[in-house]
């Protein structure tokens, strides 16, 4: 498995970032330390740090600088997940209890605030003002994305554009700037930084589309949560939008979504999943995801043919095909 | 009234900051624009911007630079209020409906996240890395203070030190860095920046102690909310801690606090207010507040005798005596 090879080769630096992540959220405040470490220990693919480290190889690779990008980006991602859990009424994530269900909503909100703030203190160790401008703008977009998500819950009249803009803000942008800032912090040329942004943006779009597909096609064991979690929260994703365009099932699907909405998602969603899994809707969503992967790889074309470039191509292919 | 004179003299620059505040939260996102403007329009004393502008007069006064400090500090203060309202079950603040009661808790949380992020984008217009380090560290302390507040709700066994550390994080620190960063952004000497921090810290401590006293002694008309709001939320403030030290009323007071706690603050707190207003407890808290004012003024002693210094002294005296 090529992806594992890449992680294996970067193992030492990833482990270093992992230790820095842990020490970054260290607090004398017992509960914040506990909630933050609980989140960190829940794991995750650490895809943002990996992108930062790979992007850094297109300039002067310096782990001591790159950690000040990799750690904040993973922390910001984590903080946004905690705030999402407050909203989502999610009780588990990655098979673990969420902060909000293990403690309460207030603790989850303030833990998110704390981790956001900690992320910033780490980033401010770098003086380049571009870094802070890029980061703070992304935070604005991220918060708009969070708000948009609520606004479009159960909205079956939303457009493909609404969906794409939402996943851009929610996911793709943070991955895009992981790549971009890894290059910026390594003093790569502007062209390289722009290419890395384009790569990350497209890979991030594909990543989220795959995520949304897996929520509809995966099993509870694969996902660490029951399939159909998105629709239970009211989150209308790409395959659902594709299905809504099909006149043959549109009214049945609308009725099913309305049934789920009326009970606030507290119901068996098997009939909904059956409709979405029928037909070609998953396949259509998959094709759009593949398009983004193609664009991600194309964005790398002007870059020097170093191993990190081949690694990024591998990761892009993995994202396009991943089934977990 | 001396304070109004100061505001009148600074009127043009304060009005400019006010316009910048409005445009800073501008968003194409209709709801975020609406919630943010709702918060801004609720008003407030804008004490942080005023401190930034006064501190800026100890260096090279440049409104175009100072606005990048004044706006973020007021925004951060606002964002922390919205997140506080989520926690506090507060339905009004300054006599206005809170975001959380006008919309809902999720909207309030994300509005807070959005305003925090917007604050950062404004600050990143300044390149001096010291500014970002000071700001991000203060955000960490602020979030710890928020969490501490929850932890100590209804805790009658807390010490004076617990209380002082909490109001430092919750209020004094942001006022301290308003003064400090106003000086830093104006390229004042390190000594001046340190003095401004010390002034702001002490003035901020006095400010919060006065606020806590007013919640116990004011009328609903003066406060824009019913007196005793703090204890209804579980917030044990300085006069209450003073009263708890008095063996003559301690057990009666403990019973009264327990009664309020058991019904989650949903009760008439007149008996509680009567106990606190009896005896010398308010006076004791007032004396501590006056000590902080003395220290704030002493912190200015090494600074040149310009009008801004006299203004800061006036504001400190106002804070020490304010009854609204």
Coordinates of C-alpha atoms in Angstrom, one line a residue:
Chain A
X1 CA 0.0 0.0 0.0
X2 CA 1.7 3.2 -1.3
X3 CA 0.1 5.5 1.2
X4 CA 1.5 3.6 4.1
X5 CA 4.9 3.8 2.5
X6 CA 4.7 7.6 2.4
X7 CA 3.6 7.7 6.1
X8 CA 6.4 5.3 6.9
X9 CA 9.0 7.4 5.2
X10 CA 7.8 10.5 7.1
X11 CA 7.3 8.6 10.3
X12 CA 9.9 10.5 12.3
X13 CA 8.7 13.9 11.4
X14 CA 5.0 13.0 11.8
X15 CA 5.8 11.6 15.3
X16 CA 7.6 14.8 16.1
X17 CA 4.6 16.9 15.0
X18 CA 2.4 14.6 17.1
X19 CA 4.4 15.3 20.2
X20 CA 4.3 19.0 19.5
X21 CA 0.5 18.8 19.1
X22 CA 0.3 17.3 22.5
X23 CA 2.5 19.8 24.2
X24 CA 0.8 22.7 22.4
X25 CA -2.5 22.0 24.1
X26 CA -0.8 21.5 27.5
X27 CA -2.5 23.6 30.1
X28 CA -2.3 23.9 33.9
X29 CA -6.0 24.0 33.7
X30 CA -6.9 20.3 34.4
X31 CA -10.2 20.2 32.4
X32 CA -8.9 21.9 29.3
X33 CA -5.9 19.6 29.3
X34 CA -8.2 16.6 29.6
X35 CA -10.7 17.7 26.9
X36 CA -7.9 18.7 24.5
X37 CA -5.9 15.5 25.0
X38 CA -9.1 13.5 24.7
X39 CA -9.6 15.1 21.2
X40 CA -6.0 14.5 20.2
X41 CA -6.0 10.9 21.3
X42 CA -9.1 10.3 19.2
X43 CA -6.7 10.3 16.4
X44 CA -7.4 11.1 12.8
X45 CA -5.4 10.8 9.6
X46 CA -3.3 14.0 10.3
X47 CA -3.7 14.8 6.7
X48 CA -3.1 18.5 7.2
X49 CA 0.3 18.0 8.9
X50 CA 1.3 15.5 6.2
X51 CA 0.5 18.0 3.5
X52 CA 2.4 20.8 5.3
X53 CA 5.5 18.5 5.5
X54 CA 5.3 17.5 1.9
X55 CA 4.8 21.0 0.7
X56 CA 7.8 22.1 2.8
X57 CA 10.0 19.9 0.6
X58 CA 9.5 22.3 -2.4
X59 CA 11.5 24.9 -0.5
X60 CA 14.0 24.9 2.3
X61 CA 12.6 22.0 4.4
X62 CA 12.9 23.0 8.1
X63 CA 10.9 21.0 10.5
X64 CA 11.4 23.6 13.2
X65 CA 9.6 26.1 11.1
X66 CA 7.0 23.7 9.5
X67 CA 5.8 22.5 12.9
X68 CA 4.5 26.1 13.5
X69 CA 2.2 25.6 10.5
X70 CA 1.4 21.8 10.9
X71 CA 0.4 22.1 14.5
X72 CA -2.0 25.1 14.2
X73 CA -3.7 23.7 11.1
X74 CA -4.4 20.4 12.8
X75 CA -5.6 22.2 16.0
X76 CA -7.9 24.5 13.9
X77 CA -9.4 21.4 12.3
X78 CA -9.9 19.8 15.7
X79 CA -11.4 23.0 17.2
X80 CA -13.9 23.2 14.3
X81 CA -14.8 19.6 14.9
X82 CA -15.6 20.3 18.6
X83 CA -17.8 23.2 17.7
X84 CA -19.4 21.1 15.0
X85 CA -20.2 18.5 17.6
X86 CA -22.0 21.1 19.7
X87 CA -24.2 21.8 16.7
X88 CA -24.6 18.2 15.4
X89 CA -25.8 16.6 18.6
X90 CA -23.1 14.1 17.7
X91 CA -22.4 11.7 20.6
X92 CA -19.5 9.9 19.0
X93 CA -16.9 10.8 16.4
X94 CA -14.4 8.2 15.1
X95 CA -16.0 5.8 17.5
X96 CA -15.1 7.9 20.6
X97 CA -17.4 9.9 22.8
X98 CA -17.4 13.6 21.8
X99 CA -16.3 16.3 24.3
X100 CA -19.9 17.5 24.2
X101 CA -21.4 14.2 25.3
X102 CA -18.6 13.3 27.7
X103 CA -18.7 16.7 29.3
X104 CA -21.3 19.2 28.1
X105 CA -22.0 21.8 25.4
X106 CA -20.5 24.7 27.3
X107 CA -17.3 22.7 27.9
X108 CA -17.2 21.8 24.2
X109 CA -17.6 25.4 23.1
X110 CA -14.9 26.7 25.4
X111 CA -12.6 23.8 24.5
X112 CA -12.9 24.8 20.9
X113 CA -12.2 28.5 21.7
X114 CA -9.1 27.4 23.7
X115 CA -7.8 25.2 20.9
X116 CA -8.3 27.9 18.3
X117 CA -6.4 30.3 20.5
X118 CA -3.6 27.8 21.2
X119 CA -3.3 27.3 17.4
X120 CA -2.7 31.0 16.9
X121 CA -0.1 31.2 19.6
X122 CA 1.9 28.4 17.9
X123 CA 1.6 30.1 14.4
X124 CA 2.7 33.5 15.9
X125 CA 6.2 31.9 16.4
X126 CA 6.7 32.6 12.7
X127 CA 7.0 36.3 11.9
X128 CA 6.1 36.3 8.2
X129 CA 2.9 38.4 8.1
X130 CA 1.7 36.6 5.0
X131 CA 1.2 33.5 7.1
X132 CA -1.0 35.3 9.6
X133 CA -3.1 36.9 6.9
X134 CA -3.7 33.7 5.0
X135 CA -4.5 31.9 8.2
X136 CA -6.9 34.5 9.6
X137 CA -8.8 34.8 6.3
X138 CA -9.2 31.0 6.2
X139 CA -10.7 31.2 9.7
X140 CA -13.2 33.7 8.6
X141 CA -14.3 31.5 5.7
X142 CA -14.3 28.4 8.0
X143 CA -16.8 30.2 10.4
X144 CA -19.0 31.3 7.5
X145 CA -18.9 27.7 6.3
X146 CA -20.1 26.5 9.7
X147 CA -22.9 28.9 9.7
X148 CA -23.8 28.0 6.1
X149 CA -24.1 24.4 7.1
X150 CA -26.8 25.2 9.6
X151 CA -28.6 27.4 7.2
X152 CA -28.8 24.6 4.6
X153 CA -29.9 21.8 6.9
X154 CA -32.7 19.8 5.2
X155 CA -32.9 22.5 2.4
X156 CA -33.7 20.3 -0.6
X157 CA -33.9 23.4 -2.8
X158 CA -30.1 24.1 -2.5
X159 CA -28.0 24.2 -5.7
X160 CA -24.8 22.3 -6.5
X161 CA -23.0 25.6 -6.1
X162 CA -24.3 26.0 -2.5
X163 CA -22.9 22.5 -1.8
X164 CA -19.6 23.1 -3.4
X165 CA -19.0 26.5 -1.7
X166 CA -19.9 24.9 1.6
X167 CA -17.4 22.1 1.4
X168 CA -14.8 24.5 0.1
X169 CA -15.2 26.6 3.3
X170 CA -15.6 23.6 5.6
X171 CA -12.8 21.4 4.3
X172 CA -11.0 22.3 1.1
X173 CA -9.7 25.7 2.2
X174 CA -7.9 24.4 5.3
X175 CA -6.3 21.7 3.2
X176 CA -5.4 24.2 0.5
X177 CA -3.7 26.5 3.0
X178 CA -1.9 23.5 4.6
X179 CA -0.2 23.0 1.3
X180 CA 0.3 26.7 0.6
X181 CA 1.6 27.6 4.0
X182 CA 4.0 24.6 4.1
X183 CA 5.5 26.2 0.9
X184 CA 5.4 29.7 2.2
X185 CA 7.1 28.8 5.5
X186 CA 9.8 27.1 3.5
X187 CA 10.4 30.2 1.4
X188 CA 9.3 28.5 -1.8
X189 CA 8.6 30.8 -4.8
X190 CA 5.2 32.4 -5.2
X191 CA 4.5 30.1 -8.2
X192 CA 5.2 27.0 -6.0
X193 CA 3.0 28.4 -3.2
X194 CA 0.1 29.0 -5.7
X195 CA 0.5 25.5 -7.2
X196 CA 0.4 24.0 -3.7
X197 CA -2.8 26.0 -2.9
X198 CA -4.4 24.7 -6.1
X199 CA -3.4 21.2 -5.4
X200 CA -4.7 21.3 -1.8
X201 CA -7.9 23.0 -2.8
X202 CA -8.8 20.3 -5.4
X203 CA -7.6 17.4 -3.3
X204 CA -9.7 18.9 -0.4
X205 CA -12.8 19.1 -2.5
X206 CA -12.4 15.5 -3.6
X207 CA -11.7 14.5 0.0
X208 CA -14.9 15.9 1.3
X209 CA -17.0 14.5 -1.6
X210 CA -15.5 11.1 -0.8
X211 CA -16.3 11.6 2.9
X212 CA -19.9 12.5 2.0
X213 CA -20.2 9.4 -0.3
X214 CA -18.8 7.1 2.4
X215 CA -21.4 8.3 4.9
X216 CA -24.0 6.9 2.5
X217 CA -22.2 3.7 1.4
X218 CA -20.1 2.7 4.4
X219 CA -20.9 0.4 7.3
X220 CA -20.9 1.5 10.9
X221 CA -17.7 -0.5 11.4
X222 CA -15.9 1.2 8.6
X223 CA -17.1 4.7 9.5
X224 CA -16.9 4.5 13.3
X225 CA -20.5 5.9 13.3
X226 CA -23.7 4.7 11.7
X227 CA -24.1 5.5 7.9
X228 CA -26.6 8.2 7.1
X229 CA -25.3 10.5 9.9
X230 CA -25.2 13.4 7.5
X231 CA -28.9 13.3 6.7
X232 CA -29.9 12.7 10.3
X233 CA -28.2 16.1 11.0
X234 CA -29.9 17.6 7.9
X235 CA -26.7 17.7 5.9
X236 CA -27.7 17.3 2.2
X237 CA -24.6 16.0 0.3
X238 CA -23.7 15.6 -3.3
X239 CA -25.2 12.1 -4.0
X240 CA -28.4 13.4 -2.5
X241 CA -28.4 16.4 -4.8
X242 CA -27.8 14.1 -7.8
X243 CA -30.7 11.9 -6.7
X244 CA -33.0 14.9 -6.3
X245 CA -32.4 15.7 -10.0
X246 CA -33.9 12.4 -11.0
X247 CA -37.6 12.8 -11.7
X248 CA -38.1 9.1 -11.3
X249 CA -37.4 9.1 -7.6
X250 CA -37.5 12.8 -6.6
X251 CA -40.9 12.9 -4.9
X252 CA -40.2 9.7 -3.0
X253 CA -36.9 11.1 -1.9
X254 CA -38.4 14.4 -0.9
X255 CA -41.0 12.7 1.2
X256 CA -38.3 10.5 2.9
X257 CA -36.1 13.6 3.7
X258 CA -39.2 15.4 5.1
X259 CA -40.0 12.4 7.3
X260 CA -36.4 12.5 8.7
X261 CA -36.6 16.2 9.2
X262 CA -39.8 16.1 11.1
X263 CA -38.4 13.8 13.8
X264 CA -35.1 15.8 13.9
X265 CA -33.2 12.8 12.4
X266 CA -34.2 10.5 15.3
X267 CA -35.3 7.6 13.0
X268 CA -34.1 4.7 11.0
X269 CA -32.7 6.1 7.7
X270 CA -32.5 2.8 5.9
X271 CA -35.2 3.7 3.4
X272 CA -33.3 6.9 2.6
X273 CA -30.0 5.1 2.1
X274 CA -31.7 2.5 -0.1
X275 CA -33.0 5.2 -2.5
X276 CA -29.6 6.9 -2.7
X277 CA -27.7 3.7 -3.2
X278 CA -30.0 2.8 -6.1
X279 CA -29.5 4.4 -9.5
X280 CA -26.3 6.1 -10.5
X281 CA -26.1 8.9 -8.0
X282 CA -23.1 7.7 -6.0
X283 CA -21.4 7.2 -9.4
X284 CA -22.1 10.7 -10.5
X285 CA -20.7 12.1 -7.2
X286 CA -17.7 9.9 -7.6
X287 CA -17.0 11.3 -11.1
X288 CA -17.0 14.8 -9.7
X289 CA -14.6 13.8 -7.0
X290 CA -12.4 12.2 -9.7
X291 CA -12.4 15.5 -11.7
X292 CA -11.1 17.3 -8.6
X293 CA -8.4 14.7 -8.2
X294 CA -7.4 15.2 -11.9
X295 CA -7.2 18.9 -11.3
X296 CA -5.2 18.5 -8.1
X297 CA -2.6 16.4 -10.0
X298 CA -2.6 18.8 -12.9
X299 CA -1.8 21.7 -10.5
X300 CA 1.5 19.9 -9.7
X301 CA 2.6 19.8 -13.3
X302 CA 5.0 22.9 -13.1
X303 CA 6.7 21.6 -10.0
X304 CA 10.1 19.9 -9.9
X305 CA 9.9 16.1 -10.1
X306 CA 11.0 15.4 -6.5
X307 CA 9.8 12.5 -4.4
X308 CA 7.4 14.8 -2.5
X309 CA 5.6 15.5 -5.8
X310 CA 5.1 11.8 -6.5
X311 CA 3.9 11.4 -2.9
X312 CA 1.3 14.1 -3.4
X313 CA 0.1 12.3 -6.5
X314 CA -0.2 9.1 -4.6
X315 CA -2.1 10.7 -1.8
X316 CA -4.4 12.4 -4.3
X317 CA -5.1 9.0 -5.9
X318 CA -5.7 7.5 -2.5
X319 CA -8.2 10.3 -1.6
X320 CA -10.0 9.7 -4.9
X321 CA -10.5 6.0 -4.1
X322 CA -10.5 5.7 -0.4
X323 CA -13.1 3.5 1.2
X324 CA -12.5 4.4 4.9
Chain B
X1 CA -18.4 65.7 33.6
X2 CA -14.7 65.1 32.8
X3 CA -15.3 61.7 31.1
X4 CA -17.7 63.2 28.6
X5 CA -15.1 65.9 27.8
X6 CA -12.5 63.2 27.0
X7 CA -14.9 61.4 24.7
X8 CA -15.9 64.7 23.1
X9 CA -12.3 65.6 22.4
X10 CA -11.7 62.1 20.8
X11 CA -15.1 62.1 19.1
X12 CA -13.8 62.2 15.5
X13 CA -11.4 59.3 16.0
X14 CA -13.9 57.2 18.0
X15 CA -16.5 57.7 15.3
X16 CA -13.9 56.6 12.8
X17 CA -13.2 53.5 14.8
X18 CA -16.9 52.9 15.0
X19 CA -17.3 53.0 11.2
X20 CA -14.3 50.6 10.9
X21 CA -16.0 48.3 13.4
X22 CA -19.1 48.2 11.2
X23 CA -17.2 47.6 8.0
X24 CA -15.0 45.0 9.6
X25 CA -17.9 42.6 10.3
X26 CA -19.5 43.3 6.9
X27 CA -20.2 40.0 5.2
X28 CA -22.0 38.9 2.1
X29 CA -23.5 36.3 4.4
X30 CA -26.8 37.9 5.4
X31 CA -27.3 36.3 8.7
X32 CA -23.7 36.9 9.9
X33 CA -24.0 40.5 8.9
X34 CA -27.3 40.8 10.7
X35 CA -26.1 39.1 14.0
X36 CA -22.8 41.0 14.0
X37 CA -24.4 44.4 13.4
X38 CA -27.1 43.6 16.0
X39 CA -24.2 43.1 18.5
X40 CA -22.4 46.2 17.4
X41 CA -25.5 48.3 17.5
X42 CA -26.2 47.2 21.1
X43 CA -23.5 49.7 21.9
X44 CA -21.2 49.6 24.9
X45 CA -18.7 52.1 26.2
X46 CA -16.0 51.2 23.6
X47 CA -13.6 51.4 26.5
X48 CA -11.0 49.2 24.8
X49 CA -10.8 51.4 21.6
X50 CA -10.6 54.5 23.8
X51 CA -7.7 53.0 25.7
X52 CA -5.9 52.1 22.5
X53 CA -6.3 55.6 21.1
X54 CA -5.0 57.2 24.4
X55 CA -2.1 54.8 24.6
X56 CA -1.2 55.6 21.0
X57 CA -0.5 59.2 22.1
X58 CA 2.6 58.1 24.0
X59 CA 4.2 57.2 20.7
X60 CA 3.8 58.2 17.1
X61 CA 0.0 58.6 17.0
X62 CA -1.3 57.1 13.8
X63 CA -5.0 56.4 13.6
X64 CA -4.5 54.2 10.4
X65 CA -2.3 51.9 12.5
X66 CA -4.2 52.2 15.7
X67 CA -7.5 51.1 14.1
X68 CA -5.9 47.7 13.5
X69 CA -5.6 47.3 17.2
X70 CA -8.8 49.1 18.4
X71 CA -11.1 47.2 16.1
X72 CA -9.9 43.7 16.9
X73 CA -9.9 44.3 20.6
X74 CA -13.5 45.5 20.6
X75 CA -14.5 42.6 18.3
X76 CA -12.8 40.1 20.6
X77 CA -14.6 41.5 23.5
X78 CA -17.9 41.2 21.6
X79 CA -17.2 37.7 20.5
X80 CA -16.5 36.6 24.0
X81 CA -19.8 38.2 25.1
X82 CA -21.7 36.2 22.5
X83 CA -20.1 33.0 23.6
X84 CA -20.8 34.0 27.3
X85 CA -24.5 34.5 26.4
X86 CA -24.7 30.9 25.1
X87 CA -23.5 29.7 28.5
X88 CA -25.3 32.2 30.6
X89 CA -28.8 31.5 29.3
X90 CA -28.9 35.3 29.2
X91 CA -31.8 36.6 27.1
X92 CA -30.9 40.3 27.3
X93 CA -27.7 42.3 27.5
X94 CA -27.6 46.0 27.8
X95 CA -31.4 45.8 27.6
X96 CA -31.2 44.2 24.1
X97 CA -32.1 40.7 23.1
X98 CA -29.0 38.5 22.9
X99 CA -28.1 36.8 19.6
X100 CA -28.7 33.5 21.3
X101 CA -32.3 34.4 22.3
X102 CA -33.1 36.2 19.0
X103 CA -31.7 33.4 16.9
X104 CA -30.4 30.3 18.7
X105 CA -27.3 28.9 20.5
X106 CA -25.8 27.5 17.4
X107 CA -26.0 30.9 15.6
X108 CA -24.5 32.6 18.7
X109 CA -21.6 30.2 18.8
X110 CA -20.8 30.6 15.1
X111 CA -21.3 34.3 15.2
X112 CA -18.7 34.4 18.0
X113 CA -16.3 32.3 15.9
X114 CA -16.9 34.6 12.9
X115 CA -16.2 37.8 14.9
X116 CA -13.1 36.3 16.5
X117 CA -11.8 35.4 13.0
X118 CA -12.7 38.8 11.6
X119 CA -10.8 40.4 14.5
X120 CA -7.7 38.5 13.6
X121 CA -7.9 39.5 9.9
X122 CA -7.9 43.1 10.9
X123 CA -5.0 42.7 13.3
X124 CA -2.9 40.9 10.6
X125 CA -2.8 44.2 8.7
X126 CA 0.0 45.1 11.1
X127 CA 3.2 43.2 10.5
X128 CA 4.9 43.5 13.9
X129 CA 5.0 39.9 15.2
X130 CA 5.0 41.1 18.8
X131 CA 1.4 42.3 18.3
X132 CA 0.2 38.8 17.2
X133 CA 2.0 37.1 20.0
X134 CA 0.5 39.3 22.6
X135 CA -2.9 39.0 21.1
X136 CA -2.9 35.3 20.7
X137 CA -1.7 34.7 24.2
X138 CA -4.4 36.9 25.6
X139 CA -7.0 34.8 23.6
X140 CA -5.7 31.7 25.3
X141 CA -6.1 33.2 28.7
X142 CA -9.5 34.6 27.8
X143 CA -10.7 31.1 26.9
X144 CA -9.3 29.6 30.1
X145 CA -11.1 32.4 32.0
X146 CA -14.4 31.4 30.2
X147 CA -13.9 27.8 31.3
X148 CA -12.9 28.8 34.8
X149 CA -16.1 30.8 35.1
X150 CA -18.2 27.6 34.5
X151 CA -16.0 25.6 36.9
X152 CA -16.6 28.0 39.8
X153 CA -20.3 28.5 39.3
X154 CA -22.0 28.3 42.7
X155 CA -18.7 27.3 44.3
X156 CA -18.8 28.9 47.7
X157 CA -15.5 27.4 48.7
X158 CA -13.5 29.4 46.2
X159 CA -10.8 31.8 47.4
X160 CA -10.2 35.5 46.7
X161 CA -7.3 34.4 44.5
X162 CA -9.7 32.2 42.3
X163 CA -11.9 35.3 41.9
X164 CA -9.1 37.7 41.1
X165 CA -7.5 35.3 38.6
X166 CA -10.8 34.8 36.9
X167 CA -11.6 38.5 36.4
X168 CA -8.0 39.0 35.3
X169 CA -8.5 36.6 32.5
X170 CA -12.1 37.6 31.7
X171 CA -11.7 41.4 31.7
X172 CA -8.4 42.9 32.9
X173 CA -6.1 41.2 30.4
X174 CA -8.0 42.5 27.4
X175 CA -8.0 46.0 28.8
X176 CA -4.3 45.7 29.7
X177 CA -3.3 44.7 26.1
X178 CA -5.5 47.4 24.7
X179 CA -3.3 49.9 26.4
X180 CA -0.1 47.9 25.7
X181 CA -0.8 47.3 22.0
X182 CA -1.9 50.9 21.5
X183 CA 1.6 51.8 22.6
X184 CA 3.4 49.0 20.7
X185 CA 1.6 49.9 17.5
X186 CA 2.7 53.5 18.0
X187 CA 6.3 52.4 18.4
X188 CA 6.5 53.7 22.0
X189 CA 9.5 52.6 24.1
X190 CA 9.3 49.2 25.9
X191 CA 9.1 51.1 29.2
X192 CA 6.0 53.0 28.0
X193 CA 4.4 49.7 26.7
X194 CA 5.0 48.0 30.1
X195 CA 3.6 51.0 32.0
X196 CA 0.5 51.0 29.7
X197 CA 0.0 47.3 30.4
X198 CA 0.3 47.8 34.1
X199 CA -2.2 50.7 33.9
X200 CA -4.7 48.7 31.9
X201 CA -4.4 45.6 34.0
X202 CA -5.1 47.5 37.3
X203 CA -7.8 49.7 35.7
X204 CA -9.4 46.5 34.2
X205 CA -9.4 44.7 37.6
X206 CA -11.1 47.8 39.2
X207 CA -13.5 47.9 36.2
X208 CA -14.7 44.3 36.7
X209 CA -15.0 44.7 40.5
X210 CA -17.2 47.7 40.0
X211 CA -19.2 45.8 37.5
X212 CA -19.7 43.0 40.0
X213 CA -20.7 45.5 42.7
X214 CA -23.2 47.2 40.4
X215 CA -24.9 43.9 39.7
X216 CA -25.6 43.7 43.4
X217 CA -26.5 47.4 44.1
X218 CA -27.9 48.7 40.9
X219 CA -31.5 48.9 39.7
X220 CA -32.9 47.1 36.6
X221 CA -33.1 50.5 34.9
X222 CA -29.5 51.4 35.6
X223 CA -28.1 48.0 34.6
X224 CA -30.3 47.2 31.6
X225 CA -30.9 43.8 33.3
X226 CA -32.3 42.8 36.7
X227 CA -29.8 43.1 39.6
X228 CA -28.5 39.7 40.9
X229 CA -27.9 38.4 37.4
X230 CA -24.5 37.1 38.5
X231 CA -25.7 34.9 41.3
X232 CA -28.6 33.6 39.1
X233 CA -25.9 32.3 36.7
X234 CA -23.9 31.0 39.7
X235 CA -21.2 33.7 39.4
X236 CA -19.9 34.3 42.9
X237 CA -18.3 37.8 43.0
X238 CA -16.2 39.8 45.4
X239 CA -18.8 41.2 47.7
X240 CA -20.3 37.7 48.1
X241 CA -16.9 36.3 49.0
X242 CA -16.5 39.1 51.6
X243 CA -19.9 38.3 53.0
X244 CA -19.1 34.6 53.2
X245 CA -16.2 35.5 55.5
X246 CA -18.5 37.0 58.1
X247 CA -19.5 34.3 60.6
X248 CA -22.6 36.3 61.6
X249 CA -24.3 35.7 58.3
X250 CA -22.3 32.9 56.6
X251 CA -24.8 30.1 57.2
X252 CA -27.8 32.2 56.2
X253 CA -26.0 33.2 53.0
X254 CA -24.8 29.7 52.2
X255 CA -28.4 28.5 52.5
X256 CA -29.7 31.2 50.3
X257 CA -27.1 30.5 47.6
X258 CA -27.9 26.8 47.8
X259 CA -31.6 27.7 47.3
X260 CA -30.8 29.7 44.2
X261 CA -28.5 26.9 42.9
X262 CA -31.1 24.2 43.3
X263 CA -33.5 26.0 41.0
X264 CA -30.8 27.0 38.5
X265 CA -31.2 30.7 39.3
X266 CA -34.9 30.7 38.3
X267 CA -36.1 32.5 41.4
X268 CA -36.4 35.8 43.1
X269 CA -33.0 36.7 44.6
X270 CA -34.2 39.6 46.7
X271 CA -33.3 37.8 50.0
X272 CA -29.8 37.2 48.7
X273 CA -29.4 40.9 47.6
X274 CA -30.7 42.0 51.1
X275 CA -28.0 40.0 52.8
X276 CA -25.2 41.2 50.6
X277 CA -26.3 44.8 50.8
X278 CA -26.4 44.7 54.6
X279 CA -23.1 44.9 56.5
X280 CA -19.8 46.3 55.0
X281 CA -19.3 43.8 52.2
X282 CA -19.9 46.2 49.3
X283 CA -17.6 48.7 51.1
X284 CA -14.9 46.1 51.4
X285 CA -15.1 45.2 47.7
X286 CA -15.1 48.9 46.9
X287 CA -11.9 49.4 48.8
X288 CA -10.1 46.7 46.8
X289 CA -11.4 48.3 43.6
X290 CA -9.9 51.7 44.8
X291 CA -6.6 50.0 45.5
X292 CA -6.5 48.9 41.9
X293 CA -7.3 52.4 40.8
X294 CA -4.4 53.8 42.9
X295 CA -2.1 51.2 41.4
X296 CA -3.3 52.0 37.8
X297 CA -2.5 55.7 38.4
X298 CA 0.8 54.9 40.0
X299 CA 1.8 52.9 36.9
X300 CA 1.6 56.2 34.9
X301 CA 4.1 58.0 37.1
X302 CA 7.1 57.6 34.8
X303 CA 5.2 58.7 31.7
X304 CA 5.5 62.2 30.2
X305 CA 2.9 64.6 31.4
X306 CA 0.8 64.9 28.2
X307 CA -2.9 65.4 28.0
X308 CA -3.5 61.6 27.3
X309 CA -1.9 60.8 30.7
X310 CA -4.3 63.2 32.5
X311 CA -7.2 61.6 30.5
X312 CA -6.2 58.1 31.6
X313 CA -6.1 59.3 35.2
X314 CA -9.6 60.8 34.8
X315 CA -10.9 57.6 33.3
X316 CA -9.4 55.6 36.1
X317 CA -11.1 57.8 38.7
X318 CA -14.3 57.4 36.7
X319 CA -14.0 53.6 36.7
X320 CA -13.4 53.6 40.4
X321 CA -16.6 55.6 41.1
X322 CA -18.9 54.7 38.3
X323 CA -22.5 53.9 39.2
X324 CA -23.7 52.7 35.7

